[in-house]
Amino acid sequence: MKPTVTIVDTTLRDGEQTAGVVFANKEKLRIARLLDDLGVHQIEAGIPVMGGDEKEVVTEIVNSNLNASIMGWNRAVVSDVKQSLQCGVDAVAISISTSDIHIKHKLNSTREDVLSRMVKAAEFAKEHDVYVSVNAEDASRSDMDFLIEFAKAAKEVGADRLRFCDTVGILTPFTTYEKIKQLIDEVGIDIEMHMHNDFGLATANTLAGIKAGATHAGVTVLGLGERAGNAALEEVVMVLKFLEGIDLKCKTTLFREISEYVARASGRELPSWKAIVGTNMFAHESGIHADGAIKNPLNYEAFEPEEVGLTRQIVIGKHSGTRAIKTKFLEYGIKIDDQEAQELLENVRATSVDLKRSLFDKELAYIYDEYIAKKEA
Ligand code: MN
């Protein structure tokens, strides 16, 4: 059955294009395998025309027996596409800019030339019987009439979809919706959302495109990608599942693991406040929240931590209340009453203010030992 939304992960291509990020080949293979286990439908594995290690690893990924479709990225140049085909990929992305600013100031070319280059490369790819995504780079800043003409020409030569790139991340969900709707109405081609996060709207814009009828979501793990990055895989999948009722049957329990792996492999930290997979997602400290979460997690959590491979944490610190203190000590098999909890809480707060952070379990144990010693003295 065709999924309602096809997830296209480009961690290995756009993600690696991030300034300062290089994956080792064995890391690329591991990421591809994790993405496949997770149930991602298509993996953009790299840019074969770069040759060397890059071409080698794309071939290795192709030969790894994954369920996902494996896509190679290309400029709209036949010789690029040839390199992709040599890797054995079943899908190619053929990319060229469609905005006047890029056509004039980057390609030093004309709209006619852009059309003819795209048509040539896409025709060549289709003759070799692979799935073709024609990428409109900087689509969001392109003249709509020209973009429609471009998409129609792509469809005519048999392209399977159009990748709509918000290359500099300047769309809002409202403008996205309008543009995607118009494209679909006038051209009738599958659309992939490829949104950048310069204004923090990549996930929202991806969702807006899907609402307007886009069939594919281009994403990366943790939103890794050029500048502020792309729409995050874990965000898009979880938004669809929990907020839109579109369950893609991805193995979401792997999200934390794959995020940790990609963070390490890319030399990036995984911020504790990262949506969906940050450790703080299920950490409760403030008295009211911790109390509520202990009574019933649904009070303060949108979904279960196990859903994404995380665990719930009651953090003890300045903002803790007595209920959290009692629950925490119960974890160690120590039952304390309200009076004791209140007295311990004073020490906890003072220590936490002193240290300007929440407390480790060991520090809590010291506070408790001290308290008991004083009491018995
Ligand atoms: Mn991109």
Short mmCIF file of N, CA, C and O in Angstrom, two decimals, residues 9-29 31-32 35 43-58 61 71 73 194 196 219-230 261-268:
data_model
loop_
_atom_site.label_atom_id
_atom_site.label_comp_id
_atom_site.label_asym_id
_atom_site.label_seq_id
_atom_site.Cartn_x
_atom_site.Cartn_y
_atom_site.Cartn_z
N ASP A 9 14.47 10.77 3.66
CA ASP A 9 15.49 11.29 4.58
C ASP A 9 16.76 11.65 3.84
O ASP A 9 17.29 10.86 3.07
N THR A 10 17.25 12.86 4.10
CA THR A 10 18.46 13.32 3.41
C THR A 10 19.57 13.68 4.40
O THR A 10 20.43 14.50 4.11
N THR A 11 19.56 13.01 5.55
CA THR A 11 20.64 13.20 6.54
C THR A 11 22.01 12.97 5.89
O THR A 11 22.96 13.69 6.15
N LEU A 12 22.07 11.97 5.03
CA LEU A 12 23.35 11.60 4.45
C LEU A 12 23.78 12.54 3.31
O LEU A 12 24.94 12.53 2.91
N ARG A 13 22.87 13.35 2.81
CA ARG A 13 23.23 14.29 1.74
C ARG A 13 23.15 15.73 2.27
O ARG A 13 24.16 16.34 2.56
N ASP A 14 21.96 16.26 2.48
CA ASP A 14 21.84 17.64 2.98
C ASP A 14 22.44 17.74 4.38
O ASP A 14 23.11 18.72 4.71
N GLY A 15 22.22 16.70 5.19
CA GLY A 15 22.76 16.71 6.55
C GLY A 15 24.27 16.80 6.54
O GLY A 15 24.87 17.56 7.30
N GLU A 16 24.89 16.05 5.65
CA GLU A 16 26.35 16.08 5.61
C GLU A 16 26.88 17.35 4.97
O GLU A 16 28.03 17.73 5.17
N GLN A 17 26.02 18.02 4.21
CA GLN A 17 26.43 19.29 3.60
C GLN A 17 26.54 20.42 4.63
O GLN A 17 27.03 21.50 4.33
N THR A 18 26.06 20.17 5.83
CA THR A 18 26.18 21.16 6.90
C THR A 18 27.64 21.53 7.10
O THR A 18 28.50 20.64 7.11
N ALA A 19 27.91 22.82 7.25
CA ALA A 19 29.28 23.25 7.45
C ALA A 19 29.88 22.50 8.63
O ALA A 19 29.31 22.45 9.71
N GLY A 20 31.03 21.86 8.39
CA GLY A 20 31.75 21.20 9.47
C GLY A 20 31.34 19.76 9.73
O GLY A 20 31.84 19.15 10.67
N VAL A 21 30.46 19.20 8.93
CA VAL A 21 30.03 17.82 9.17
C VAL A 21 30.58 16.89 8.09
O VAL A 21 30.43 17.14 6.90
N VAL A 22 31.26 15.84 8.52
CA VAL A 22 31.69 14.77 7.61
C VAL A 22 31.42 13.44 8.29
O VAL A 22 31.83 13.22 9.42
N PHE A 23 30.70 12.58 7.61
CA PHE A 23 30.47 11.24 8.15
C PHE A 23 31.52 10.29 7.58
O PHE A 23 31.86 10.39 6.40
N ALA A 24 31.99 9.37 8.40
CA ALA A 24 32.84 8.29 7.88
C ALA A 24 31.91 7.33 7.14
O ALA A 24 30.71 7.29 7.43
N ASN A 25 32.48 6.57 6.21
CA ASN A 25 31.63 5.66 5.43
C ASN A 25 30.88 4.67 6.32
O ASN A 25 29.72 4.38 6.08
N LYS A 26 31.57 4.16 7.35
CA LYS A 26 30.87 3.18 8.20
C LYS A 26 29.75 3.86 9.00
O LYS A 26 28.75 3.23 9.32
N GLU A 27 29.92 5.14 9.28
CA GLU A 27 28.83 5.87 9.94
C GLU A 27 27.65 6.06 9.00
O GLU A 27 26.49 5.93 9.39
N LYS A 28 27.96 6.33 7.74
CA LYS A 28 26.87 6.47 6.76
C LYS A 28 26.09 5.17 6.63
O LYS A 28 24.86 5.18 6.56
N LEU A 29 26.80 4.07 6.61
CA LEU A 29 26.14 2.77 6.49
C LEU A 29 25.25 2.51 7.70
O LEU A 29 24.12 2.04 7.56
N ILE A 31 23.93 4.76 9.72
CA ILE A 31 22.77 5.67 9.69
C ILE A 31 21.72 5.16 8.70
O ILE A 31 20.52 5.14 9.00
N ALA A 32 22.18 4.71 7.54
CA ALA A 32 21.24 4.19 6.53
C ALA A 32 20.47 3.00 7.10
O ALA A 32 19.25 2.90 6.93
N LEU A 35 17.94 4.21 9.67
CA LEU A 35 16.81 4.85 8.99
C LEU A 35 15.88 3.80 8.40
O LEU A 35 14.66 3.92 8.44
N ILE A 43 15.89 6.97 1.12
CA ILE A 43 17.10 7.53 1.72
C ILE A 43 17.92 8.19 0.62
O ILE A 43 18.33 7.52 -0.34
N GLU A 44 18.12 9.50 0.74
CA GLU A 44 19.01 10.17 -0.20
C GLU A 44 20.42 9.95 0.35
O GLU A 44 20.79 10.50 1.38
N ALA A 45 21.18 9.10 -0.33
CA ALA A 45 22.39 8.55 0.28
C ALA A 45 23.65 9.38 0.03
O ALA A 45 24.65 9.22 0.73
N GLY A 46 23.63 10.25 -0.96
CA GLY A 46 24.82 11.03 -1.22
C GLY A 46 24.85 11.56 -2.65
O GLY A 46 23.84 11.56 -3.35
N ILE A 47 26.04 12.02 -3.02
CA ILE A 47 26.24 12.67 -4.32
C ILE A 47 27.30 11.89 -5.09
O ILE A 47 28.49 12.17 -4.99
N PRO A 48 26.89 10.88 -5.86
CA PRO A 48 27.86 9.99 -6.52
C PRO A 48 28.92 10.71 -7.37
O PRO A 48 30.06 10.25 -7.44
N VAL A 49 28.55 11.84 -7.99
CA VAL A 49 29.53 12.48 -8.87
C VAL A 49 30.76 12.98 -8.10
O VAL A 49 31.80 13.24 -8.67
N MET A 50 30.66 13.04 -6.77
CA MET A 50 31.84 13.40 -5.99
C MET A 50 32.92 12.32 -6.08
O MET A 50 34.09 12.57 -5.78
N GLY A 51 32.50 11.13 -6.48
CA GLY A 51 33.46 10.03 -6.67
C GLY A 51 34.03 9.52 -5.35
O GLY A 51 33.48 9.78 -4.28
N GLY A 52 35.14 8.79 -5.42
CA GLY A 52 35.87 8.33 -4.24
C GLY A 52 34.99 7.65 -3.21
O GLY A 52 34.15 6.82 -3.54
N ASP A 53 35.20 8.04 -1.94
CA ASP A 53 34.46 7.45 -0.82
C ASP A 53 32.96 7.60 -0.97
O ASP A 53 32.20 6.71 -0.62
N GLU A 54 32.56 8.77 -1.48
CA GLU A 54 31.13 9.06 -1.57
C GLU A 54 30.44 8.06 -2.51
O GLU A 54 29.42 7.47 -2.17
N LYS A 55 31.04 7.86 -3.66
CA LYS A 55 30.45 6.95 -4.63
C LYS A 55 30.46 5.51 -4.10
O LYS A 55 29.50 4.75 -4.27
N GLU A 56 31.55 5.21 -3.42
CA GLU A 56 31.70 3.88 -2.85
C GLU A 56 30.61 3.59 -1.81
O GLU A 56 29.99 2.53 -1.81
N VAL A 57 30.37 4.55 -0.95
CA VAL A 57 29.42 4.30 0.14
C VAL A 57 27.98 4.27 -0.38
O VAL A 57 27.16 3.51 0.11
N VAL A 58 27.70 5.08 -1.41
CA VAL A 58 26.34 5.00 -1.98
C VAL A 58 26.12 3.61 -2.54
O VAL A 58 25.07 2.99 -2.33
N ILE A 61 25.56 1.20 0.28
CA ILE A 61 24.20 1.32 0.84
C ILE A 61 23.20 0.62 -0.08
O ILE A 61 22.32 -0.11 0.38
N MET A 71 18.32 6.87 -3.10
CA MET A 71 18.38 7.93 -4.09
C MET A 71 19.76 8.57 -4.13
O MET A 71 20.40 8.76 -3.10
N TRP A 73 21.90 12.01 -5.42
CA TRP A 73 21.66 13.42 -5.74
C TRP A 73 22.54 13.85 -6.92
O TRP A 73 23.71 13.49 -7.00
N HIS A 194 10.79 20.27 0.79
CA HIS A 194 12.18 20.28 1.26
C HIS A 194 12.41 21.66 1.88
O HIS A 194 12.72 22.62 1.20
N HIS A 196 13.81 24.48 4.67
CA HIS A 196 14.92 24.85 5.56
C HIS A 196 14.43 25.69 6.73
O HIS A 196 13.36 26.30 6.68
N VAL A 219 13.32 15.24 4.98
CA VAL A 219 13.69 15.51 6.37
C VAL A 219 15.12 15.04 6.65
O VAL A 219 15.73 14.35 5.82
N THR A 220 15.63 15.42 7.82
CA THR A 220 16.91 14.88 8.30
C THR A 220 16.79 14.61 9.79
O THR A 220 15.98 15.25 10.47
N VAL A 221 17.59 13.70 10.28
CA VAL A 221 17.61 13.42 11.71
C VAL A 221 18.08 14.68 12.46
O VAL A 221 19.08 15.29 12.08
N LEU A 222 17.34 15.08 13.46
CA LEU A 222 17.63 16.28 14.27
C LEU A 222 17.58 17.57 13.45
O LEU A 222 18.03 18.61 13.90
N GLY A 223 17.09 17.46 12.22
CA GLY A 223 17.03 18.65 11.37
C GLY A 223 18.41 19.09 10.89
O GLY A 223 18.58 20.22 10.42
N LEU A 224 19.39 18.18 10.98
CA LEU A 224 20.74 18.50 10.52
C LEU A 224 20.68 18.96 9.06
O LEU A 224 19.96 18.39 8.26
N GLY A 225 21.41 19.99 8.72
CA GLY A 225 21.42 20.45 7.33
C GLY A 225 22.03 21.82 7.22
O GLY A 225 22.38 22.44 8.23
N GLU A 226 22.13 22.30 5.99
CA GLU A 226 22.76 23.59 5.74
C GLU A 226 22.21 24.68 6.67
O GLU A 226 21.02 24.75 6.90
N ARG A 227 23.09 25.50 7.17
CA ARG A 227 22.75 26.62 8.08
C ARG A 227 21.90 26.15 9.28
O ARG A 227 22.37 25.39 10.09
N ALA A 228 20.65 26.62 9.35
CA ALA A 228 19.80 26.24 10.48
C ALA A 228 19.18 24.86 10.28
O ALA A 228 18.44 24.38 11.13
N GLY A 229 19.47 24.25 9.16
CA GLY A 229 19.04 22.87 8.95
C GLY A 229 17.71 22.71 8.23
O GLY A 229 17.14 23.67 7.69
N ASN A 230 17.24 21.47 8.25
CA ASN A 230 16.03 21.06 7.53
C ASN A 230 14.91 20.76 8.52
O ASN A 230 15.10 20.86 9.72
N TYR A 261 23.07 8.81 17.74
CA TYR A 261 24.10 8.34 16.81
C TYR A 261 24.49 9.45 15.83
O TYR A 261 25.67 9.72 15.60
N VAL A 262 23.48 10.10 15.26
CA VAL A 262 23.75 11.16 14.28
C VAL A 262 24.43 12.36 14.96
O VAL A 262 25.34 12.97 14.40
N ALA A 263 24.03 12.66 16.18
CA ALA A 263 24.68 13.76 16.91
C ALA A 263 26.16 13.45 17.07
O ALA A 263 27.02 14.29 16.78
N ARG A 264 26.46 12.26 17.49
CA ARG A 264 27.86 11.87 17.71
C ARG A 264 28.62 11.88 16.39
O ARG A 264 29.70 12.45 16.28
N ALA A 265 28.04 11.26 15.37
CA ALA A 265 28.74 11.14 14.08
C ALA A 265 28.96 12.51 13.43
O ALA A 265 29.89 12.70 12.66
N SER A 266 28.09 13.48 13.74
CA SER A 266 28.22 14.79 13.12
C SER A 266 28.96 15.76 14.04
O SER A 266 29.15 16.93 13.70
N GLY A 267 29.35 15.28 15.21
CA GLY A 267 30.07 16.14 16.15
C GLY A 267 29.21 17.27 16.70
O GLY A 267 29.70 18.33 17.07
N ARG A 268 27.88 17.05 16.71
CA ARG A 268 26.96 18.05 17.22
C ARG A 268 26.41 17.58 18.55
O ARG A 268 26.26 16.38 18.77
#
